[in-house]
Tab-separated table of C-alpha atoms and ligand atoms in Angstrom:
chain	number	residue	atom	x	y	z
A	274	MET	CA	-79.090	-102.472	-56.009
A	275	ARG	CA	-79.986	-101.274	-59.503
A	276	TYR	CA	-79.239	-97.745	-60.700
A	277	VAL	CA	-81.361	-95.726	-63.130
A	278	SER	CA	-80.650	-92.483	-64.979
A	279	THR	CA	-82.512	-89.298	-64.086
A	280	ARG	CA	-83.402	-88.972	-67.784
A	281	GLY	CA	-84.895	-92.427	-68.029
A	282	SER	CA	-83.342	-93.877	-71.171
A	283	ALA	CA	-79.812	-95.035	-70.262
A	284	PRO	CA	-79.100	-98.685	-69.451
A	285	ILE	CA	-79.770	-99.770	-65.852
A	286	LEU	CA	-76.452	-100.492	-64.112
A	287	GLY	CA	-75.198	-102.199	-60.964
A	288	PHE	CA	-73.002	-100.553	-58.337
A	289	GLU	CA	-69.685	-101.528	-59.907
A	290	ASP	CA	-70.534	-100.043	-63.313
A	291	VAL	CA	-72.096	-96.955	-61.773
A	292	THR	CA	-68.904	-96.316	-59.794
A	293	LEU	CA	-66.726	-96.428	-62.904
A	294	ALA	CA	-69.205	-94.522	-65.123
A	295	GLY	CA	-69.516	-90.755	-65.304
A	296	LEU	CA	-72.578	-89.212	-66.858
A	297	ALA	CA	-75.263	-91.649	-68.030
A	298	ALA	CA	-75.468	-92.242	-71.801
A	299	ASP	CA	-78.687	-90.176	-72.021
A	300	GLY	CA	-76.994	-87.174	-70.369
A	301	GLY	CA	-78.578	-87.886	-66.961
A	302	LEU	CA	-77.148	-88.847	-63.574
A	303	TYR	CA	-77.434	-92.266	-61.978
A	304	LEU	CA	-79.513	-92.851	-58.852
A	305	PRO	CA	-80.625	-95.952	-56.934
A	306	GLU	CA	-83.885	-97.357	-58.271
A	307	ILE	CA	-85.331	-97.252	-54.726
A	308	TRP	CA	-84.203	-95.590	-51.486
A	309	PRO	CA	-83.288	-98.252	-48.936
A	310	THR	CA	-84.715	-97.493	-45.491
A	311	LEU	CA	-83.658	-98.079	-41.900
A	312	THR	CA	-86.170	-98.684	-39.124
A	313	ARG	CA	-86.102	-96.588	-35.943
A	314	ASP	CA	-84.496	-99.493	-34.108
A	315	GLU	CA	-81.837	-99.859	-36.768
A	316	ILE	CA	-81.010	-96.149	-36.499
A	317	ALA	CA	-80.914	-96.377	-32.694
A	318	GLY	CA	-78.576	-99.351	-33.107
A	319	LEU	CA	-75.985	-97.141	-34.837
A	320	ALA	CA	-75.322	-95.338	-31.548
A	321	GLY	CA	-72.479	-97.536	-30.385
A	322	LEU	CA	-70.748	-97.944	-33.730
A	323	SER	CA	-67.435	-96.500	-34.905
A	324	TYR	CA	-67.316	-94.368	-38.053
A	325	VAL	CA	-66.172	-97.347	-40.143
A	326	GLU	CA	-68.909	-99.602	-38.745
A	327	THR	CA	-71.504	-96.884	-39.424
A	328	ALA	CA	-70.164	-96.500	-42.966
A	329	VAL	CA	-70.533	-100.219	-43.635
A	330	ALA	CA	-74.082	-100.298	-42.230
A	331	ILE	CA	-75.219	-97.288	-44.274
A	332	MET	CA	-73.466	-98.150	-47.551
A	333	ALA	CA	-74.073	-101.923	-47.693
A	334	PRO	CA	-77.559	-101.674	-49.277
A	335	PHE	CA	-76.203	-99.393	-52.035
A	336	VAL	CA	-73.208	-101.618	-52.724
A	337	GLY	CA	-75.389	-104.732	-52.922
A	338	ASP	CA	-73.457	-107.832	-53.985
A	339	ALA	CA	-70.673	-105.864	-55.710
A	340	LEU	CA	-68.551	-106.322	-52.562
A	341	SER	CA	-68.846	-108.625	-49.563
A	342	ARG	CA	-69.419	-106.894	-46.219
A	343	THR	CA	-65.909	-107.901	-45.193
A	344	GLU	CA	-64.414	-106.345	-48.316
A	345	LEU	CA	-66.435	-103.170	-47.852
A	346	LYS	CA	-65.220	-102.934	-44.274
A	347	LEU	CA	-61.578	-103.384	-45.308
A	348	LEU	CA	-61.889	-100.594	-47.865
A	349	CYS	CA	-63.505	-98.283	-45.306
A	350	GLU	CA	-60.776	-99.051	-42.776
A	351	ALA	CA	-58.129	-98.187	-45.360
A	352	ALA	CA	-59.898	-94.984	-46.472
A	353	TYR	CA	-60.749	-93.629	-43.020
A	354	GLY	CA	-57.561	-94.864	-41.404
A	355	ARG	CA	-55.893	-91.979	-43.238
A	356	PHE	CA	-57.912	-89.392	-41.276
A	357	SER	CA	-56.120	-87.679	-38.426
A	358	HIS	CA	-59.015	-87.793	-35.923
A	359	ALA	CA	-60.107	-91.051	-34.285
A	360	ALA	CA	-63.768	-90.075	-34.766
A	361	VAL	CA	-63.059	-89.358	-38.492
A	362	THR	CA	-65.758	-86.624	-38.594
A	363	PRO	CA	-65.963	-85.244	-35.019
A	364	LEU	CA	-68.619	-82.851	-33.710
A	365	THR	CA	-67.623	-79.642	-31.925
A	366	GLN	CA	-70.136	-77.753	-29.804
A	367	LEU	CA	-70.337	-73.975	-30.389
A	368	ASP	CA	-73.151	-72.974	-28.025
A	369	HIS	CA	-76.297	-74.500	-26.546
A	370	ARG	CA	-77.754	-75.369	-29.969
A	371	HIS	CA	-75.075	-75.054	-32.648
A	372	TRP	CA	-72.530	-77.692	-33.554
A	373	LEU	CA	-69.830	-78.011	-36.208
A	374	LEU	CA	-69.363	-81.317	-38.000
A	375	GLU	CA	-65.657	-81.261	-38.854
A	376	LEU	CA	-65.211	-82.929	-42.210
A	377	PHE	CA	-61.661	-81.704	-42.851
A	378	HIS	CA	-59.492	-84.235	-41.014
A	379	GLY	CA	-58.527	-86.083	-44.206
A	380	PRO	CA	-55.197	-85.863	-46.050
A	381	THR	CA	-56.000	-82.705	-48.075
A	382	LEU	CA	-57.931	-80.826	-45.352
A	383	ALA	CA	-61.314	-80.583	-47.127
A	384	PHE	CA	-64.484	-82.656	-46.919
A	385	LYS	CA	-63.952	-84.048	-50.409
A	386	ASP	CA	-61.468	-86.500	-48.871
A	387	VAL	CA	-64.332	-88.344	-47.128
A	388	ALA	CA	-65.720	-89.488	-50.472
A	389	LEU	CA	-62.622	-89.518	-52.658
A	390	GLN	CA	-60.426	-91.618	-50.357
A	391	LEU	CA	-63.033	-94.369	-50.639
A	392	LEU	CA	-63.610	-93.809	-54.361
A	393	GLY	CA	-59.897	-94.269	-55.129
A	394	LEU	CA	-59.967	-97.665	-53.421
A	395	LEU	CA	-63.223	-98.664	-55.153
A	396	PHE	CA	-61.682	-97.796	-58.541
A	397	GLU	CA	-58.631	-99.933	-57.848
A	398	ARG	CA	-60.735	-102.840	-56.569
A	399	PHE	CA	-63.155	-102.851	-59.526
A	400	LEU	CA	-60.410	-102.356	-62.119
A	401	SER	CA	-58.352	-105.242	-60.715
A	402	SER	CA	-60.691	-107.803	-62.258
A	403	ARG	CA	-61.086	-105.959	-65.577
A	404	ASP	CA	-58.946	-105.696	-68.627
A	405	THR	CA	-59.010	-101.888	-68.634
A	406	HIS	CA	-56.872	-99.012	-67.533
A	407	LEU	CA	-58.667	-95.749	-66.664
A	408	THR	CA	-57.524	-92.245	-67.464
A	409	VAL	CA	-59.136	-89.846	-65.011
A	410	ILE	CA	-59.222	-86.248	-66.210
A	411	GLY	CA	-60.479	-83.243	-64.303
A	412	ALA	CA	-60.372	-79.490	-63.951
A	413	THR	CA	-60.020	-77.949	-60.524
A	414	SER	CA	-60.141	-74.603	-58.830
A	415	GLY	CA	-58.533	-76.225	-55.786
A	416	ASP	CA	-60.149	-78.697	-53.419
A	417	THR	CA	-61.355	-81.392	-55.801
A	418	GLY	CA	-58.012	-81.662	-57.563
A	419	SER	CA	-55.933	-82.187	-54.453
A	420	ALA	CA	-58.393	-84.655	-52.924
A	421	ALA	CA	-58.628	-86.675	-56.152
A	422	ILE	CA	-54.856	-86.733	-56.610
A	423	ASP	CA	-54.241	-87.881	-53.055
A	424	ALA	CA	-56.876	-90.600	-53.449
A	425	LEU	CA	-55.513	-91.958	-56.738
A	426	ALA	CA	-51.743	-91.510	-56.292
A	427	GLY	CA	-49.977	-94.841	-56.758
A	428	ARG	CA	-53.188	-96.810	-57.480
A	429	ALA	CA	-52.874	-99.550	-60.095
A	430	LYS	CA	-54.444	-99.193	-63.557
A	431	VAL	CA	-55.365	-95.506	-63.173
A	432	ASP	CA	-53.665	-92.349	-64.383
A	433	ILE	CA	-54.910	-88.943	-63.323
A	434	PHE	CA	-54.450	-85.730	-65.324
A	435	MET	CA	-55.560	-82.658	-63.382
A	436	LEU	CA	-55.839	-79.245	-65.037
A	437	HIS	CA	-55.642	-76.103	-62.922
A	438	PRO	CA	-55.557	-72.464	-64.006
A	439	GLN	CA	-51.950	-71.199	-63.758
A	440	GLY	CA	-51.577	-68.664	-60.950
A	441	ARG	CA	-55.220	-68.828	-59.880
A	442	VAL	CA	-55.230	-71.437	-57.127
A	443	SER	CA	-53.781	-70.711	-53.690
A	444	ASP	CA	-50.197	-71.783	-52.918
A	445	VAL	CA	-51.441	-74.389	-50.439
A	446	GLN	CA	-53.887	-75.804	-52.973
A	447	ARG	CA	-51.315	-75.907	-55.794
A	448	ARG	CA	-48.649	-77.518	-53.648
A	449	GLN	CA	-51.096	-80.140	-52.372
A	450	MET	CA	-51.384	-81.236	-56.008
A	451	THR	CA	-47.953	-80.635	-57.477
A	452	THR	CA	-45.867	-82.147	-54.669
A	453	VAL	CA	-47.464	-85.561	-55.221
A	454	LEU	CA	-44.747	-87.205	-57.328
A	455	ALA	CA	-46.338	-90.630	-57.950
A	456	PRO	CA	-45.765	-91.635	-61.590
A	457	ASN	CA	-49.518	-91.927	-62.312
A	458	VAL	CA	-50.192	-88.307	-61.248
A	459	HIS	CA	-49.951	-85.612	-63.923
A	460	ASN	CA	-50.573	-81.966	-63.061
A	461	ILE	CA	-51.106	-79.475	-65.851
A	462	ALA	CA	-51.192	-75.719	-65.267
A	463	ILE	CA	-52.991	-74.153	-68.197
A	464	ASP	CA	-52.634	-70.568	-69.309
A	465	GLY	CA	-56.257	-69.595	-68.774
A	466	SER	CA	-59.100	-69.496	-66.266
A	467	PHE	CA	-60.879	-72.281	-64.400
A	468	ASP	CA	-63.695	-72.057	-66.960
A	469	ASP	CA	-61.131	-72.605	-69.744
A	470	ALA	CA	-59.829	-75.681	-67.896
A	471	GLN	CA	-63.341	-77.029	-67.497
A	472	ALA	CA	-64.142	-76.386	-71.162
A	473	LEU	CA	-61.003	-78.330	-72.165
A	474	VAL	CA	-62.067	-81.327	-70.067
A	475	LYS	CA	-65.530	-81.225	-71.610
A	476	ALA	CA	-64.020	-81.045	-75.100
A	477	MET	CA	-61.857	-84.116	-74.408
A	478	PHE	CA	-64.913	-86.126	-73.332
A	479	ALA	CA	-66.750	-84.923	-76.454
A	480	ASP	CA	-63.830	-86.103	-78.634
A	481	ARG	CA	-65.246	-89.647	-78.872
A	482	ALA	CA	-62.160	-91.162	-80.501
A	483	PHE	CA	-59.835	-89.759	-77.830
A	484	ALA	CA	-62.198	-90.552	-74.946
A	485	GLY	CA	-62.600	-94.144	-76.136
A	486	ARG	CA	-58.906	-94.730	-76.849
A	487	PHE	CA	-57.871	-93.743	-73.313
A	488	SER	CA	-61.004	-94.840	-71.380
A	489	LEU	CA	-61.516	-91.366	-69.974
A	490	SER	CA	-63.248	-91.177	-66.633
A	491	ALA	CA	-64.147	-88.442	-64.146
A	492	VAL	CA	-64.198	-88.132	-60.378
A	493	ASN	CA	-66.401	-85.055	-60.101
A	494	SER	CA	-69.346	-84.943	-57.739
A	495	ILE	CA	-71.818	-86.428	-60.213
A	496	ASN	CA	-70.263	-89.804	-59.308
A	497	TRP	CA	-72.838	-91.744	-57.272
A	498	ALA	CA	-70.290	-93.469	-55.035
A	499	ARG	CA	-69.064	-90.071	-53.838
A	500	LEU	CA	-72.547	-89.052	-52.727
A	501	MET	CA	-73.068	-92.428	-51.086
A	502	ALA	CA	-69.967	-92.008	-48.914
A	503	GLN	CA	-71.276	-88.612	-47.739
A	504	ILE	CA	-74.597	-90.002	-46.455
A	505	VAL	CA	-72.696	-91.709	-43.656
A	506	TYR	CA	-71.729	-88.621	-41.639
A	507	TYR	CA	-75.307	-87.340	-41.473
A	508	PHE	CA	-76.300	-90.541	-39.654
A	509	TYR	CA	-73.126	-90.562	-37.579
A	510	ALA	CA	-73.662	-86.989	-36.348
A	511	ALA	CA	-77.453	-87.145	-35.871
A	512	VAL	CA	-77.277	-90.326	-33.810
A	513	ARG	CA	-74.739	-88.691	-31.504
A	514	LEU	CA	-77.137	-85.776	-30.961
A	515	GLY	CA	-80.124	-87.934	-30.093
A	516	ALA	CA	-81.587	-89.341	-33.322
A	517	PRO	CA	-83.873	-91.136	-33.896
A	518	ASP	CA	-85.636	-89.713	-30.798
A	519	ARG	CA	-84.647	-86.134	-31.513
A	520	PRO	CA	-84.662	-84.625	-35.038
A	521	VAL	CA	-81.558	-82.685	-36.055
A	522	ALA	CA	-81.105	-79.883	-38.633
A	523	PHE	CA	-78.077	-79.500	-40.894
A	524	SER	CA	-76.701	-76.391	-42.569
A	525	VAL	CA	-74.610	-77.199	-45.635
A	526	PRO	CA	-72.330	-74.792	-47.529
A	527	THR	CA	-73.331	-75.692	-51.049
A	528	GLY	CA	-71.824	-75.508	-54.518
A	529	ASN	CA	-72.657	-78.431	-56.734
A	530	PHE	CA	-75.473	-79.667	-54.447
A	531	GLY	CA	-73.621	-82.950	-53.822
A	532	ASP	CA	-73.042	-82.710	-50.089
A	533	VAL	CA	-76.546	-81.495	-49.232
A	534	PHE	CA	-78.097	-84.065	-51.567
A	535	ALA	CA	-76.404	-86.752	-49.475
A	536	GLY	CA	-78.291	-85.289	-46.484
A	537	TYR	CA	-81.509	-85.540	-48.457
A	538	VAL	CA	-80.799	-89.221	-49.116
A	539	ALA	CA	-80.208	-89.748	-45.382
A	540	ALA	CA	-83.657	-88.254	-44.732
A	541	ARG	CA	-85.236	-90.457	-47.422
A	542	MET	CA	-83.618	-93.440	-45.711
A	543	GLY	CA	-85.466	-92.642	-42.505
A	544	LEU	CA	-83.147	-90.336	-40.560
A	545	PRO	CA	-85.316	-87.727	-38.784
A	546	VAL	CA	-83.910	-84.528	-40.291
A	547	ALA	CA	-85.720	-81.371	-39.121
A	548	LYS	CA	-84.352	-79.256	-41.985
A	549	LEU	CA	-81.553	-79.157	-44.528
A	550	ILE	CA	-80.376	-75.573	-44.926
A	551	VAL	CA	-78.832	-74.943	-48.334
A	552	ALA	CA	-76.308	-72.163	-47.705
A	553	THR	CA	-74.968	-70.313	-50.750
A	554	ASN	CA	-72.684	-67.325	-51.146
A	555	VAL	CA	-73.661	-64.528	-53.568
A	556	ASN	CA	-73.682	-67.123	-56.349
A	557	ASP	CA	-77.203	-67.897	-55.248
A	558	ILE	CA	-78.939	-69.905	-57.982
A	559	LEU	CA	-79.887	-72.621	-55.470
A	560	HIS	CA	-81.275	-70.130	-52.979
A	561	ARG	CA	-83.380	-68.524	-55.708
A	562	ALA	CA	-84.545	-71.961	-56.896
A	563	LEU	CA	-85.579	-73.196	-53.461
A	564	SER	CA	-87.091	-69.940	-52.175
A	565	VAL	CA	-88.996	-68.676	-55.222
A	566	GLY	CA	-88.645	-71.406	-57.869
A	567	ASP	CA	-86.244	-69.416	-60.059
A	568	TYR	CA	-83.539	-71.829	-61.254
A	569	SER	CA	-81.847	-69.502	-63.735
A	570	VAL	CA	-78.153	-69.149	-64.509
A	571	GLY	CA	-76.420	-65.876	-63.609
A	572	THR	CA	-72.760	-64.946	-63.939
A	573	VAL	CA	-70.225	-66.333	-61.481
A	574	THR	CA	-68.766	-63.874	-58.952
A	575	ALA	CA	-65.416	-64.781	-57.362
A	576	THR	CA	-65.650	-64.925	-53.536
A	577	ALA	CA	-63.535	-65.952	-50.538
A	578	ALA	CA	-65.341	-69.332	-50.664
A	579	PRO	CA	-64.220	-70.413	-54.157
A	580	SER	CA	-65.541	-73.983	-53.935
A	581	MET	CA	-69.047	-72.506	-53.891
A	582	ASP	CA	-68.516	-70.118	-56.829
A	583	ILE	CA	-70.783	-72.111	-59.066
A	584	GLN	CA	-73.840	-71.270	-61.105
A	585	VAL	CA	-75.098	-74.557	-62.518
A	586	SER	CA	-75.231	-77.164	-59.726
A	587	SER	CA	-75.055	-80.492	-61.496
A	588	ASN	CA	-76.488	-82.587	-58.656
A	589	PHE	CA	-79.639	-80.463	-58.435
A	590	GLU	CA	-80.906	-82.638	-61.292
A	591	ARG	CA	-81.069	-85.529	-58.829
A	592	LEU	CA	-83.514	-83.611	-56.631
A	593	LEU	CA	-85.462	-82.469	-59.698
A	594	PHE	CA	-85.881	-86.149	-60.610
A	595	ASP	CA	-87.779	-86.799	-57.379
A	596	LEU	CA	-89.706	-83.508	-57.796
A	597	HIS	CA	-90.749	-84.727	-61.278
A	598	GLY	CA	-92.271	-87.848	-59.728
A	599	ARG	CA	-89.213	-89.904	-60.801
A	600	GLU	CA	-90.444	-89.732	-64.404
A	601	GLY	CA	-87.259	-89.666	-66.479
A	602	ALA	CA	-88.926	-88.614	-69.731
A	603	ARG	CA	-90.591	-85.638	-68.034
A	604	LEU	CA	-87.337	-84.517	-66.429
A	605	ALA	CA	-85.413	-85.018	-69.699
A	606	ALA	CA	-87.802	-82.554	-71.360
A	607	SER	CA	-87.363	-80.038	-68.514
A	608	MET	CA	-83.565	-80.349	-68.643
A	609	GLN	CA	-83.530	-79.836	-72.407
A	610	GLY	CA	-85.484	-76.644	-71.829
A	611	PHE	CA	-83.009	-75.610	-69.123
A	612	GLU	CA	-80.008	-76.295	-71.351
A	613	SER	CA	-81.346	-74.081	-74.142
A	614	GLU	CA	-83.037	-71.323	-72.078
A	615	ARG	CA	-80.567	-71.371	-69.133
A	616	LYS	CA	-83.559	-71.271	-66.813
A	617	LEU	CA	-86.200	-73.519	-65.342
A	618	ALA	CA	-89.159	-72.580	-63.150
A	619	LEU	CA	-90.151	-74.868	-60.284
A	620	THR	CA	-93.930	-75.265	-59.995
A	621	ALA	CA	-95.749	-74.366	-56.771
A	622	ASP	CA	-96.177	-78.096	-56.042
A	623	MET	CA	-92.454	-78.746	-56.484
A	624	LEU	CA	-91.585	-75.782	-54.266
A	625	SER	CA	-93.847	-76.933	-51.469
A	626	GLU	CA	-92.545	-80.507	-51.711
A	627	ALA	CA	-88.933	-79.313	-51.572
A	628	GLY	CA	-89.839	-76.861	-48.786
A	629	GLY	CA	-90.867	-79.778	-46.583
A	630	ILE	CA	-87.217	-80.650	-46.103
A	631	PHE	CA	-85.079	-77.822	-47.534
A	632	ALA	CA	-84.634	-74.221	-46.433
A	633	SER	CA	-82.089	-71.931	-48.058
A	634	ALA	CA	-80.090	-68.778	-47.438
A	635	ARG	CA	-77.780	-66.483	-49.376
A	636	VAL	CA	-74.822	-65.229	-47.354
A	637	ASP	CA	-72.754	-62.242	-48.495
A	638	ALA	CA	-69.146	-61.376	-47.653
A	639	ASP	CA	-70.002	-59.296	-44.550
A	640	GLU	CA	-72.281	-61.955	-43.074
A	641	MET	CA	-69.585	-64.549	-43.720
A	642	ALA	CA	-66.932	-62.496	-41.908
A	643	LEU	CA	-69.346	-61.886	-39.044
A	644	ALA	CA	-69.926	-65.637	-38.638
A	645	MET	CA	-66.161	-66.228	-38.548
A	646	ARG	CA	-65.790	-63.636	-35.805
A	647	TRP	CA	-68.758	-65.031	-33.872
A	648	ALA	CA	-67.231	-68.523	-33.860
A	649	CYS	CA	-63.911	-67.075	-32.736
A	650	GLN	CA	-65.300	-64.906	-29.961
A	651	ASN	CA	-68.029	-67.205	-28.634
A	652	ALA	CA	-66.534	-70.632	-29.046
A	653	ASN	CA	-62.841	-70.028	-29.665
A	654	GLU	CA	-63.126	-71.828	-33.013
A	655	VAL	CA	-61.376	-70.590	-36.137
A	656	ILE	CA	-63.446	-71.626	-39.156
A	657	ASP	CA	-62.904	-71.343	-42.908
A	658	PRO	CA	-64.992	-69.145	-45.256
A	659	HIS	CA	-67.117	-72.050	-46.590
A	660	SER	CA	-67.996	-73.279	-43.103
A	661	ALA	CA	-68.721	-69.673	-42.093
A	662	ILE	CA	-71.344	-69.387	-44.826
A	663	GLY	CA	-72.976	-72.519	-43.439
A	664	LEU	CA	-72.836	-71.165	-39.901
A	665	ALA	CA	-74.298	-67.784	-40.888
A	666	ALA	CA	-77.230	-69.577	-42.548
A	667	ALA	CA	-77.647	-71.880	-39.526
A	668	ARG	CA	-77.812	-68.953	-37.114
A	669	ALA	CA	-80.363	-67.133	-39.263
A	670	ALA	CA	-82.645	-70.151	-39.745
A	671	ALA	CA	-86.121	-70.197	-38.184
A	672	LEU	CA	-86.200	-73.523	-36.337
A	673	PRO	CA	-87.797	-74.750	-33.110
A	674	ALA	CA	-85.527	-73.911	-30.165
A	675	ASP	CA	-85.052	-77.558	-29.159
A	676	VAL	CA	-83.647	-78.671	-32.532
A	677	PRO	CA	-79.838	-79.010	-32.566
A	678	VAL	CA	-78.333	-77.385	-35.673
A	679	VAL	CA	-75.220	-78.931	-37.187
A	680	THR	CA	-73.140	-76.859	-39.607
A	681	LEU	CA	-70.943	-78.887	-41.926
A	682	ALA	CA	-67.375	-77.563	-41.662
A	683	THR	CA	-66.078	-78.394	-45.121
A	684	ALA	CA	-62.488	-77.111	-45.094
A	685	HIS	CA	-59.657	-76.561	-42.613
A	686	PRO	CA	-59.119	-72.820	-42.016
A	687	ALA	CA	-55.420	-73.108	-42.960
A	688	LYS	CA	-56.513	-73.755	-46.545
A	689	PHE	CA	-57.913	-70.218	-46.773
A	690	VAL	CA	-55.557	-68.409	-44.461
A	691	GLU	CA	-55.805	-64.913	-46.019
A	692	ALA	CA	-59.603	-64.712	-45.768
A	693	VAL	CA	-59.514	-66.086	-42.224
A	694	GLU	CA	-56.912	-63.567	-41.138
A	695	ARG	CA	-58.831	-60.688	-42.729
A	696	ALA	CA	-61.988	-61.593	-40.802
A	697	THR	CA	-60.552	-62.677	-37.453
A	698	GLY	CA	-56.978	-61.426	-37.184
A	699	LYS	CA	-55.887	-65.047	-36.603
A	700	ARG	CA	-53.545	-66.902	-38.915
A	701	PRO	CA	-54.251	-70.639	-38.626
A	702	GLY	CA	-51.217	-72.860	-39.195
A	703	LEU	CA	-51.151	-76.021	-41.273
A	704	PRO	CA	-51.821	-79.136	-39.169
A	705	ALA	CA	-49.053	-81.677	-38.711
A	706	ARG	CA	-50.206	-83.936	-41.537
A	707	ALA	CA	-49.650	-81.126	-44.046
A	708	ALA	CA	-46.473	-79.750	-42.516
A	709	GLY	CA	-43.513	-79.601	-44.866
A	710	LEU	CA	-45.740	-78.763	-47.813
A	711	PHE	CA	-43.651	-75.709	-48.610
A	712	GLU	CA	-40.356	-77.605	-48.561
A	713	ARG	CA	-41.362	-80.371	-50.966
A	714	GLU	CA	-40.403	-80.585	-54.638
A	715	GLU	CA	-43.132	-79.588	-57.106
A	716	ARG	CA	-43.738	-81.112	-60.507
A	717	TYR	CA	-46.190	-79.935	-63.159
A	718	ALA	CA	-46.394	-79.131	-66.831
A	719	ARG	CA	-47.417	-75.725	-68.105
A	720	LEU	CA	-49.428	-75.812	-71.330
A	721	PRO	CA	-51.490	-73.406	-73.421
A	722	ALA	CA	-55.276	-73.713	-73.100
A	723	GLU	CA	-55.486	-75.555	-76.411
A	724	ILE	CA	-57.120	-78.922	-76.829
A	725	GLY	CA	-54.468	-80.156	-79.311
A	726	ALA	CA	-51.597	-79.503	-76.909
A	727	ILE	CA	-53.378	-81.082	-73.936
A	728	GLU	CA	-54.477	-84.188	-75.826
A	729	ALA	CA	-50.962	-84.683	-77.202
A	730	TYR	CA	-49.508	-84.406	-73.681
A	731	ILE	CA	-51.981	-86.969	-72.322
A	732	ALA	CA	-51.586	-89.334	-75.299
A	733	GLU	CA	-47.847	-89.539	-74.640
A	734	ARG	CA	-48.350	-90.539	-71.004
A	735	ALA	CA	-51.651	-92.425	-70.657
A	736	THR	CA	-52.226	-96.117	-71.377
A	737	PRO	CA	-54.462	-96.681	-74.419
A	738	THR	CA	-57.171	-99.348	-74.325
A	739	ALA	CA	-56.097	-102.512	-76.123
B	219	PLP	C1	-66.727	-78.695	-52.780
B	219	PLP	C2	-66.862	-77.840	-51.582
B	219	PLP	C3	-68.112	-77.337	-51.162
B	219	PLP	C4	-69.393	-77.552	-51.934
B	219	PLP	O1	-69.817	-78.893	-51.921
B	219	PLP	P1	-70.881	-79.413	-52.997
B	219	PLP	O2	-70.985	-80.872	-52.778
B	219	PLP	O3	-70.303	-79.057	-54.346
B	219	PLP	O4	-72.149	-78.687	-52.744
B	219	PLP	C5	-68.147	-76.587	-49.992
B	219	PLP	N1	-67.035	-76.331	-49.282
B	219	PLP	C6	-65.816	-76.793	-49.660
B	219	PLP	C7	-64.625	-76.455	-48.833
B	219	PLP	C8	-65.680	-77.572	-50.808
B	219	PLP	O5	-64.469	-78.023	-51.171
């Protein structure tokens, strides 16, 4: 499989290079040159497969000859063997038409494990035959940092430096990062906000000399391999609910548009998807874009679903690429306009094309709490604030009565215990795999939000390129 940039002028890469690369050289994001498709019979044939077997079947065309099928299967077995449920991503029925797809059975209790556990293994595999050492840097407001650290801890030829804002991530989230004591894991609490942390990471990538010397790399959701791993559970769930004979709808709590874009890819590959519901909280740029064509940046409001407190959704560019007829030069011009004006208007044609598959909803704090209570009272399920936003949007969606609606449950409720208790009166406990978190030793550095101090700290600990 060959990968092209959404902005049309970066080199075409294979799967291995695309996995190790971040942003394309022209500022765009990499995508497969064509969408591979499955026939109806091939989709029906997924019915008897395990999660790992489904993953291999769905991902093999994207991986191409970068890995043999046997190697791909071994990596999937290692990645998904660390999940605590035998079905990896089990479905739970809520009522006659609503289901939850539980994506939080991985080591750090959020859906990001599904992609990052595999990505960590792909990094190690591809680096083993190269003469390079990678330095992964990132900024986190919680979930991404812990999932990336768990995935990369102890892996050869990679160091990870994760910046979090001091005092502004939950105790569970901080401890999930800082109690990982592997020598290649480096946590840095900065005196500043999440935006400051993100700006520091950006500045380090922009410092060409520094970025080159330490082979800086990222594991954020613009990475193609992450999206690829997320396509799998759409097939896995839909087939269990009757696909390809019966179309299924999905409601996806959305931040960076990565998870729901994976659902879009599943549909492009032939999965009969009745609708993809893009559920946002009050940070609603995606809802405005998909309902009235207004993709314009507002200010970020902090909510009880912090992983969705995002204004610019980086992966939306991948959908815009298709909506621009896959013409990189045209999209590059639009994105330049967006970067200077902070807004972009979708044309009526683009809106109607997107509307064929996407619906959207904006869910406020009251509607979120109501959805949490509904799940508790009607199905005896305690759900987290992100999943509740998805469920509220799913229940409000106008869909034919015979279409099953699957809400993606993206985090374990114990990760957001205060918000869950406020809405439901229940205080979910940490599952066994996370027990002991509060007894473990923590290790992290505390640094000022200054690029000089952070770069000096990293330079002392990372491995420079020869
Ligand atoms: C990251 C995250 C999301 C948003 O996913 P995107 O791929 O950024 O749209 C939703 N819920 C939780 C719990 C997350 O960690």
